[in-house]
Every structure is written in structure tokens, then in C-alpha cells.
PDB file of C-alpha atoms in Angstrom:
ATOM      1  CA  UNK A  24     -17.078   9.376  11.973  1.00 39.00           C
ATOM      2  CA  UNK A  25     -18.146  12.894  12.813  1.00 42.00           C
ATOM      3  CA  UNK A  26     -20.468  14.595  10.326  1.00 43.00           C
ATOM      4  CA  UNK A  27     -20.563  18.399  10.213  1.00 44.00           C
ATOM      5  CA  UNK A  28     -22.475  20.921   8.100  1.00 49.00           C
ATOM      6  CA  UNK A  29     -19.572  21.348   5.661  1.00 49.00           C
ATOM      7  CA  UNK A  30     -19.225  17.615   5.034  1.00 70.00           C
ATOM      8  CA  UNK A  31     -20.054  16.981   1.349  1.00 67.00           C
ATOM      9  CA  UNK A  32     -21.177  13.419   2.014  1.00 86.00           C
ATOM     10  CA  UNK A  33     -23.281  14.120   5.126  1.00 91.00           C
ATOM     11  CA  UNK A  34     -26.544  13.822   3.174  1.00 92.00           C
ATOM     12  CA  UNK A  35     -25.525  10.446   1.750  1.00 93.00           C
ATOM     13  CA  UNK A  36     -24.572   9.197   5.216  1.00 94.00           C
ATOM     14  CA  UNK A  37     -27.909  10.373   6.620  1.00 95.00           C
ATOM     15  CA  UNK A  38     -29.761   8.579   3.784  1.00 96.00           C
ATOM     16  CA  UNK A  39     -27.730   5.445   4.490  1.00 97.00           C
ATOM     17  CA  UNK A  40     -28.547   5.559   8.211  1.00 97.00           C
ATOM     18  CA  UNK A  41     -32.252   5.989   7.362  1.00 98.00           C
ATOM     19  CA  UNK A  42     -32.117   3.098   4.884  1.00 98.00           C
ATOM     20  CA  UNK A  43     -30.467   0.846   7.478  1.00 98.00           C
ATOM     21  CA  UNK A  44     -33.215   1.703   9.976  1.00 98.00           C
ATOM     22  CA  UNK A  45     -35.903   0.934   7.357  1.00 98.00           C
ATOM     23  CA  UNK A  46     -34.131  -2.288   6.392  1.00 98.00           C
ATOM     24  CA  UNK A  47     -33.928  -3.433   9.980  1.00 98.00           C
ATOM     25  CA  UNK A  48     -37.637  -2.723  10.506  1.00 98.00           C
ATOM     26  CA  UNK A  49     -38.541  -4.539   7.289  1.00 98.00           C
ATOM     27  CA  UNK A  50     -36.288  -7.484   8.214  1.00 98.00           C
ATOM     28  CA  UNK A  51     -34.215  -6.893   5.072  1.00 98.00           C
ATOM     29  CA  UNK A  52     -31.208  -6.297   7.349  1.00 98.00           C
ATOM     30  CA  UNK A  53     -30.281  -8.125  10.518  1.00 97.00           C
ATOM     31  CA  UNK A  54     -28.403  -6.349  13.314  1.00 95.00           C
ATOM     32  CA  UNK A  55     -27.369  -9.420  15.320  1.00 94.00           C
ATOM     33  CA  UNK A  56     -24.579 -10.525  15.633  1.00 94.00           C
ATOM     34  CA  UNK A  57     -23.672  -7.598  13.317  1.00 95.00           C
ATOM     35  CA  UNK A  58     -25.231  -5.907  10.300  1.00 97.00           C
ATOM     36  CA  UNK A  59     -26.129  -8.667   7.823  1.00 97.00           C
ATOM     37  CA  UNK A  60     -27.880  -8.198   4.479  1.00 98.00           C
ATOM     38  CA  UNK A  61     -30.854 -10.558   4.295  1.00 98.00           C
ATOM     39  CA  UNK A  62     -32.686  -9.196   1.233  1.00 98.00           C
ATOM     40  CA  UNK A  63     -30.523  -8.445  -1.818  1.00 97.00           C
ATOM     41  CA  UNK A  64     -33.322  -6.509  -3.541  1.00 97.00           C
ATOM     42  CA  UNK A  65     -33.426  -4.117  -0.564  1.00 98.00           C
ATOM     43  CA  UNK A  66     -29.725  -3.479  -1.096  1.00 98.00           C
ATOM     44  CA  UNK A  67     -30.357  -2.557  -4.737  1.00 97.00           C
ATOM     45  CA  UNK A  68     -33.395  -0.356  -4.098  1.00 96.00           C
ATOM     46  CA  UNK A  69     -32.434   1.350  -0.819  1.00 97.00           C
ATOM     47  CA  UNK A  70     -28.728   1.021  -0.009  1.00 97.00           C
ATOM     48  CA  UNK A  71     -26.987   1.234  -3.383  1.00 97.00           C
ATOM     49  CA  UNK A  72     -27.720   4.920  -4.123  1.00 95.00           C
ATOM     50  CA  UNK A  73     -26.384   6.366  -0.844  1.00 96.00           C
ATOM     51  CA  UNK A  74     -23.410   3.983  -0.994  1.00 97.00           C
ATOM     52  CA  UNK A  75     -22.688   5.148  -4.565  1.00 96.00           C
ATOM     53  CA  UNK A  76     -22.813   8.761  -3.355  1.00 94.00           C
ATOM     54  CA  UNK A  77     -20.324   7.913  -0.582  1.00 95.00           C
ATOM     55  CA  UNK A  78     -18.070   6.229  -3.151  1.00 95.00           C
ATOM     56  CA  UNK A  79     -18.263   9.385  -5.280  1.00 94.00           C
ATOM     57  CA  UNK A  80     -17.224  11.486  -2.269  1.00 92.00           C
ATOM     58  CA  UNK A  81     -14.201   9.199  -1.833  1.00 93.00           C
ATOM     59  CA  UNK A  82     -13.358   9.426  -5.541  1.00 93.00           C
ATOM     60  CA  UNK A  83     -13.643  13.209  -5.365  1.00 90.00           C
ATOM     61  CA  UNK A  84     -10.916  13.138  -2.732  1.00 89.00           C
ATOM     62  CA  UNK A  85      -8.804  10.969  -5.033  1.00 90.00           C
ATOM     63  CA  UNK A  86      -9.184  13.477  -7.880  1.00 90.00           C
ATOM     64  CA  UNK A  87     -11.276  11.147 -10.051  1.00 91.00           C
ATOM     65  CA  UNK A  88     -14.543  13.096  -9.776  1.00 91.00           C
ATOM     66  CA  UNK A  89     -15.158  16.821  -9.858  1.00 83.00           C
ATOM     67  CA  UNK A  90     -14.026  19.933 -11.646  1.00 69.00           C
ATOM     68  CA  UNK A  91     -14.009  19.308 -15.393  1.00 74.00           C
ATOM     69  CA  UNK A  92     -13.152  15.605 -15.075  1.00 78.00           C
ATOM     70  CA  UNK A  93     -16.429  13.858 -14.323  1.00 92.00           C
ATOM     71  CA  UNK A  94     -19.546  15.133 -12.591  1.00 92.00           C
ATOM     72  CA  UNK A  95     -20.621  13.575  -9.309  1.00 91.00           C
ATOM     73  CA  UNK A  96     -24.026  12.809 -10.838  1.00 93.00           C
ATOM     74  CA  UNK A  97     -22.470  10.903 -13.765  1.00 95.00           C
ATOM     75  CA  UNK A  98     -20.116   8.992 -11.462  1.00 95.00           C
ATOM     76  CA  UNK A  99     -22.961   8.032  -9.085  1.00 94.00           C
ATOM     77  CA  UNK A 100     -25.157   6.983 -11.995  1.00 95.00           C
ATOM     78  CA  UNK A 101     -22.357   4.901 -13.494  1.00 96.00           C
ATOM     79  CA  UNK A 102     -21.745   3.077 -10.209  1.00 94.00           C
ATOM     80  CA  UNK A 103     -25.481   2.635  -9.556  1.00 91.00           C
ATOM     81  CA  UNK A 104     -27.879  -0.101 -10.596  1.00 84.00           C
ATOM     82  CA  UNK A 105     -28.877   1.272 -14.027  1.00 90.00           C
ATOM     83  CA  UNK A 106     -26.364   3.822 -15.347  1.00 94.00           C
ATOM     84  CA  UNK A 107     -27.653   6.397 -17.804  1.00 95.00           C
ATOM     85  CA  UNK A 108     -26.217   6.484 -21.303  1.00 96.00           C
ATOM     86  CA  UNK A 109     -24.887   9.974 -20.545  1.00 95.00           C
ATOM     87  CA  UNK A 110     -22.980   8.609 -17.528  1.00 95.00           C
ATOM     88  CA  UNK A 111     -21.509   5.735 -19.545  1.00 96.00           C
ATOM     89  CA  UNK A 112     -20.476   8.185 -22.263  1.00 96.00           C
ATOM     90  CA  UNK A 113     -18.909  10.565 -19.724  1.00 95.00           C
ATOM     91  CA  UNK A 114     -16.945   7.710 -18.128  1.00 95.00           C
ATOM     92  CA  UNK A 115     -15.711   6.519 -21.528  1.00 95.00           C
ATOM     93  CA  UNK A 116     -13.981   9.907 -21.992  1.00 94.00           C
ATOM     94  CA  UNK A 117     -11.935   9.559 -18.771  1.00 94.00           C
ATOM     95  CA  UNK A 118      -8.338   8.417 -18.396  1.00 93.00           C
ATOM     96  CA  UNK A 119      -7.571   4.722 -17.909  1.00 95.00           C
ATOM     97  CA  UNK A 120      -6.777   5.277 -14.230  1.00 94.00           C
ATOM     98  CA  UNK A 121     -10.096   7.059 -13.620  1.00 94.00           C
ATOM     99  CA  UNK A 122     -12.027   4.316 -15.418  1.00 95.00           C
ATOM    100  CA  UNK A 123     -10.245   1.679 -13.326  1.00 96.00           C
ATOM    101  CA  UNK A 124     -11.241   3.498 -10.118  1.00 96.00           C
ATOM    102  CA  UNK A 125     -14.843   3.753 -11.306  1.00 96.00           C
ATOM    103  CA  UNK A 126     -15.012   0.134 -12.440  1.00 97.00           C
ATOM    104  CA  UNK A 127     -13.572  -1.089  -9.153  1.00 96.00           C
ATOM    105  CA  UNK A 128     -16.100   1.027  -7.258  1.00 96.00           C
ATOM    106  CA  UNK A 129     -18.922  -0.294  -9.435  1.00 97.00           C
ATOM    107  CA  UNK A 130     -17.817  -3.900  -8.933  1.00 97.00           C
ATOM    108  CA  UNK A 131     -17.640  -3.413  -5.164  1.00 97.00           C
ATOM    109  CA  UNK A 132     -21.028  -1.723  -4.967  1.00 97.00           C
ATOM    110  CA  UNK A 133     -22.859  -4.133  -7.273  1.00 96.00           C
ATOM    111  CA  UNK A 134     -21.227  -7.448  -6.439  1.00 96.00           C
ATOM    112  CA  UNK A 135     -18.668  -7.722  -3.646  1.00 97.00           C
ATOM    113  CA  UNK A 136     -20.259  -5.525  -0.969  1.00 97.00           C
ATOM    114  CA  UNK A 137     -23.750  -7.063  -1.042  1.00 97.00           C
ATOM    115  CA  UNK A 138     -22.236 -10.545  -1.109  1.00 97.00           C
ATOM    116  CA  UNK A 139     -19.929  -9.887   1.844  1.00 96.00           C
ATOM    117  CA  UNK A 140     -22.645  -8.100   3.832  1.00 97.00           C
ATOM    118  CA  UNK A 141     -24.797 -11.217   3.441  1.00 97.00           C
ATOM    119  CA  UNK A 142     -22.311 -13.331   5.402  1.00 96.00           C
ATOM    120  CA  UNK A 143     -22.165 -13.847   9.172  1.00 96.00           C
ATOM    121  CA  UNK A 144     -18.768 -13.605  10.860  1.00 96.00           C
ATOM    122  CA  UNK A 145     -17.601 -16.829  12.567  1.00 94.00           C
ATOM    123  CA  UNK A 146     -20.376 -18.729  10.734  1.00 96.00           C
ATOM    124  CA  UNK A 147     -19.670 -18.110   7.020  1.00 96.00           C
ATOM    125  CA  UNK A 148     -16.180 -16.613   7.319  1.00 95.00           C
ATOM    126  CA  UNK A 149     -13.620 -15.385   9.813  1.00 94.00           C
ATOM    127  CA  UNK A 150      -9.948 -15.162  10.575  1.00 93.00           C
ATOM    128  CA  UNK A 151      -8.187 -18.092  12.149  1.00 91.00           C
ATOM    129  CA  UNK A 152      -7.644 -17.771  15.873  1.00 88.00           C
ATOM    130  CA  UNK A 153      -4.113 -18.554  17.140  1.00 85.00           C
ATOM    131  CA  UNK A 154      -5.219 -22.000  18.348  1.00 86.00           C
ATOM    132  CA  UNK A 155      -6.735 -22.741  14.895  1.00 88.00           C
ATOM    133  CA  UNK A 156      -3.491 -22.061  13.009  1.00 84.00           C
ATOM    134  CA  UNK A 157      -1.623 -25.164  11.949  1.00 84.00           C
ATOM    135  CA  UNK A 158       2.155 -25.307  11.732  1.00 82.00           C
ATOM    136  CA  UNK A 159       2.259 -25.358   7.914  1.00 84.00           C
ATOM    137  CA  UNK A 160      -0.668 -23.003   7.276  1.00 82.00           C
ATOM    138  CA  UNK A 161      -0.486 -20.985   4.050  1.00 85.00           C
ATOM    139  CA  UNK A 162       0.270 -17.288   4.385  1.00 83.00           C
ATOM    140  CA  UNK A 163      -3.159 -16.471   2.935  1.00 85.00           C
ATOM    141  CA  UNK A 164      -4.935 -18.506   5.608  1.00 87.00           C
ATOM    142  CA  UNK A 165      -2.784 -16.940   8.328  1.00 85.00           C
ATOM    143  CA  UNK A 166      -3.531 -13.351   7.295  1.00 86.00           C
ATOM    144  CA  UNK A 167      -6.869 -13.309   5.461  1.00 90.00           C
ATOM    145  CA  UNK A 168     -10.416 -14.368   6.239  1.00 94.00           C
ATOM    146  CA  UNK A 169     -11.206 -17.982   5.360  1.00 94.00           C
ATOM    147  CA  UNK A 170     -14.486 -19.759   4.649  1.00 95.00           C
ATOM    148  CA  UNK A 171     -16.199 -21.430   7.585  1.00 95.00           C
ATOM    149  CA  UNK A 172     -18.280 -24.600   7.307  1.00 94.00           C
ATOM    150  CA  UNK A 173     -20.344 -23.796  10.428  1.00 93.00           C
ATOM    151  CA  UNK A 174     -20.341 -21.807  13.656  1.00 94.00           C
ATOM    152  CA  UNK A 175     -16.714 -21.334  14.785  1.00 91.00           C
ATOM    153  CA  UNK A 176     -15.599 -24.069  12.363  1.00 92.00           C
ATOM    154  CA  UNK A 177     -13.138 -22.886   9.702  1.00 92.00           C
ATOM    155  CA  UNK A 178     -12.698 -25.000   6.606  1.00 92.00           C
ATOM    156  CA  UNK A 179      -9.657 -27.253   6.698  1.00 88.00           C
ATOM    157  CA  UNK A 180      -7.789 -25.818   3.714  1.00 86.00           C
ATOM    158  CA  UNK A 181     -10.007 -23.464   1.677  1.00 90.00           C
ATOM    159  CA  UNK A 182      -9.238 -19.848   0.851  1.00 91.00           C
ATOM    160  CA  UNK A 183     -11.248 -17.282  -1.085  1.00 92.00           C
ATOM    161  CA  UNK A 184     -10.136 -17.302  -4.716  1.00 92.00           C
ATOM    162  CA  UNK A 185     -11.335 -13.758  -5.415  1.00 93.00           C
ATOM    163  CA  UNK A 186      -8.935 -11.236  -3.855  1.00 93.00           C
ATOM    164  CA  UNK A 187     -11.624  -8.564  -3.443  1.00 94.00           C
ATOM    165  CA  UNK A 188     -13.836 -10.978  -1.506  1.00 94.00           C
ATOM    166  CA  UNK A 189     -10.902 -12.080   0.646  1.00 94.00           C
ATOM    167  CA  UNK A 190      -9.964  -8.485   1.413  1.00 94.00           C
ATOM    168  CA  UNK A 191     -13.551  -7.415   2.102  1.00 95.00           C
ATOM    169  CA  UNK A 192     -14.244 -10.321   4.436  1.00 96.00           C
ATOM    170  CA  UNK A 193     -10.891  -9.804   6.176  1.00 94.00           C
ATOM    171  CA  UNK A 194     -11.776  -6.170   6.874  1.00 94.00           C
ATOM    172  CA  UNK A 195     -15.155  -7.221   8.259  1.00 95.00           C
ATOM    173  CA  UNK A 196     -13.634 -10.068  10.297  1.00 95.00           C
ATOM    174  CA  UNK A 197     -11.030  -7.791  11.881  1.00 93.00           C
ATOM    175  CA  UNK A 198     -13.783  -5.250  12.574  1.00 94.00           C
ATOM    176  CA  UNK A 199     -15.901  -7.895  14.340  1.00 93.00           C
ATOM    177  CA  UNK A 200     -13.203 -10.110  15.886  1.00 92.00           C
ATOM    178  CA  UNK A 201     -10.423  -7.590  16.445  1.00 90.00           C
ATOM    179  CA  UNK A 202      -6.747  -7.909  15.571  1.00 86.00           C
ATOM    180  CA  UNK A 203      -4.738 -10.835  16.840  1.00 82.00           C
ATOM    181  CA  UNK A 204      -2.015  -9.994  19.331  1.00 83.00           C
ATOM    182  CA  UNK A 205       0.644 -11.240  16.891  1.00 77.00           C
ATOM    183  CA  UNK A 206      -0.674  -8.865  14.198  1.00 77.00           C
ATOM    184  CA  UNK A 207      -0.460  -5.890  16.541  1.00 83.00           C
ATOM    185  CA  UNK A 208       3.083  -6.839  17.560  1.00 85.00           C
ATOM    186  CA  UNK A 209       4.096  -7.222  13.889  1.00 77.00           C
ATOM    187  CA  UNK A 210       2.676  -3.768  13.061  1.00 78.00           C
ATOM    188  CA  UNK A 211       4.573  -2.153  15.928  1.00 89.00           C
ATOM    189  CA  UNK A 212       7.913  -3.550  14.745  1.00 83.00           C
TER     190      UNK A 212
END
């Protein structure tokens, strides 16, 4: 998206762009066929902090961070690799809904995002193409990303058991493969 001078997360986006460039040069990230995480330690040392700051900007928009609720610094620390005791204490004083937001963000940043970014679309996962759909396919396999056993070879019956992983890989698959015509038609109805 467009970044302007008033954008509160512009600095985090710029740090993320710089980290991606460094990661590509260091071969910690691969750009072909799309951005793929090759080195998990690079994610922790270079990508996690700007991603946590972007998550905080999102949570600020949701009313979870800011004002007297929770400082951006405490929220970013909590969602980062090694949260400070002050951040953990500050989070423990929040409402259940706020803590759920923060815990979901932390889980995504620490576990789901690096795992999904380490996968290659149409090799490790993907959505089923219309000609790959069987007549009695489960709804999950019709709509969500499925595991692949090799290049352009979806598994026969497997689905991702973790909903966050399934959702994350589906978002990436649709981003890389595009929406199926039937999905566009269904949305327009």
C-alpha cells in the first residue's frame, strides 16, 4: 500500500523492506517463485521486530493498543521473541479480549507466519484447481489450501488440521494462484 509521512507504521514497513533486501542478499529469503523463508533464525533476528510493530499498528486500529490501555512498546515486546517482564505484566492487566488479540498476534508472529513463509506454493501447498476437484471432495479441500506431496501434486485426501495454518496458506495460495472463477461468481451472488 501507499506509505505517507503521517503513516504511523511507515518506519516499520521501511525496516521490513530493508530486512527483506538483506535476507535476499544473505540467501535467508528466496524471491523465486515468491518470497520464501529459508533461514528461520533470520526471521527471528531481522523480520520479527518490524512485523511485531506492524501488528501493533493493526491492534492500535482495533483499540487494543494505545491511550491508557497498553503501550505500543509493551505490545511489541510481548509479541516479540523475548518479551520483557514489564510487557508481560502490562498484558496481564488487560481485558480478556485484548489478551486474546495479543496472544493470537504472538502465535502468528512466532509460529504460524514463519512456518507458512517457509513453504512454496504448488510444491508444499496450494488450492485445488477445478480439474483437481473430485465429485465428493470435502468442503475444506474445496475452499482451503491443501498439502501437496510434490510439484503440482496435491495430496489425495489430507487437509491442514490447524485452522490458522489452513487460513494462512489459503491466503498465500490465493495471492499466488489467484481466485478460481467459481469463487468469484459465488462472491458476486
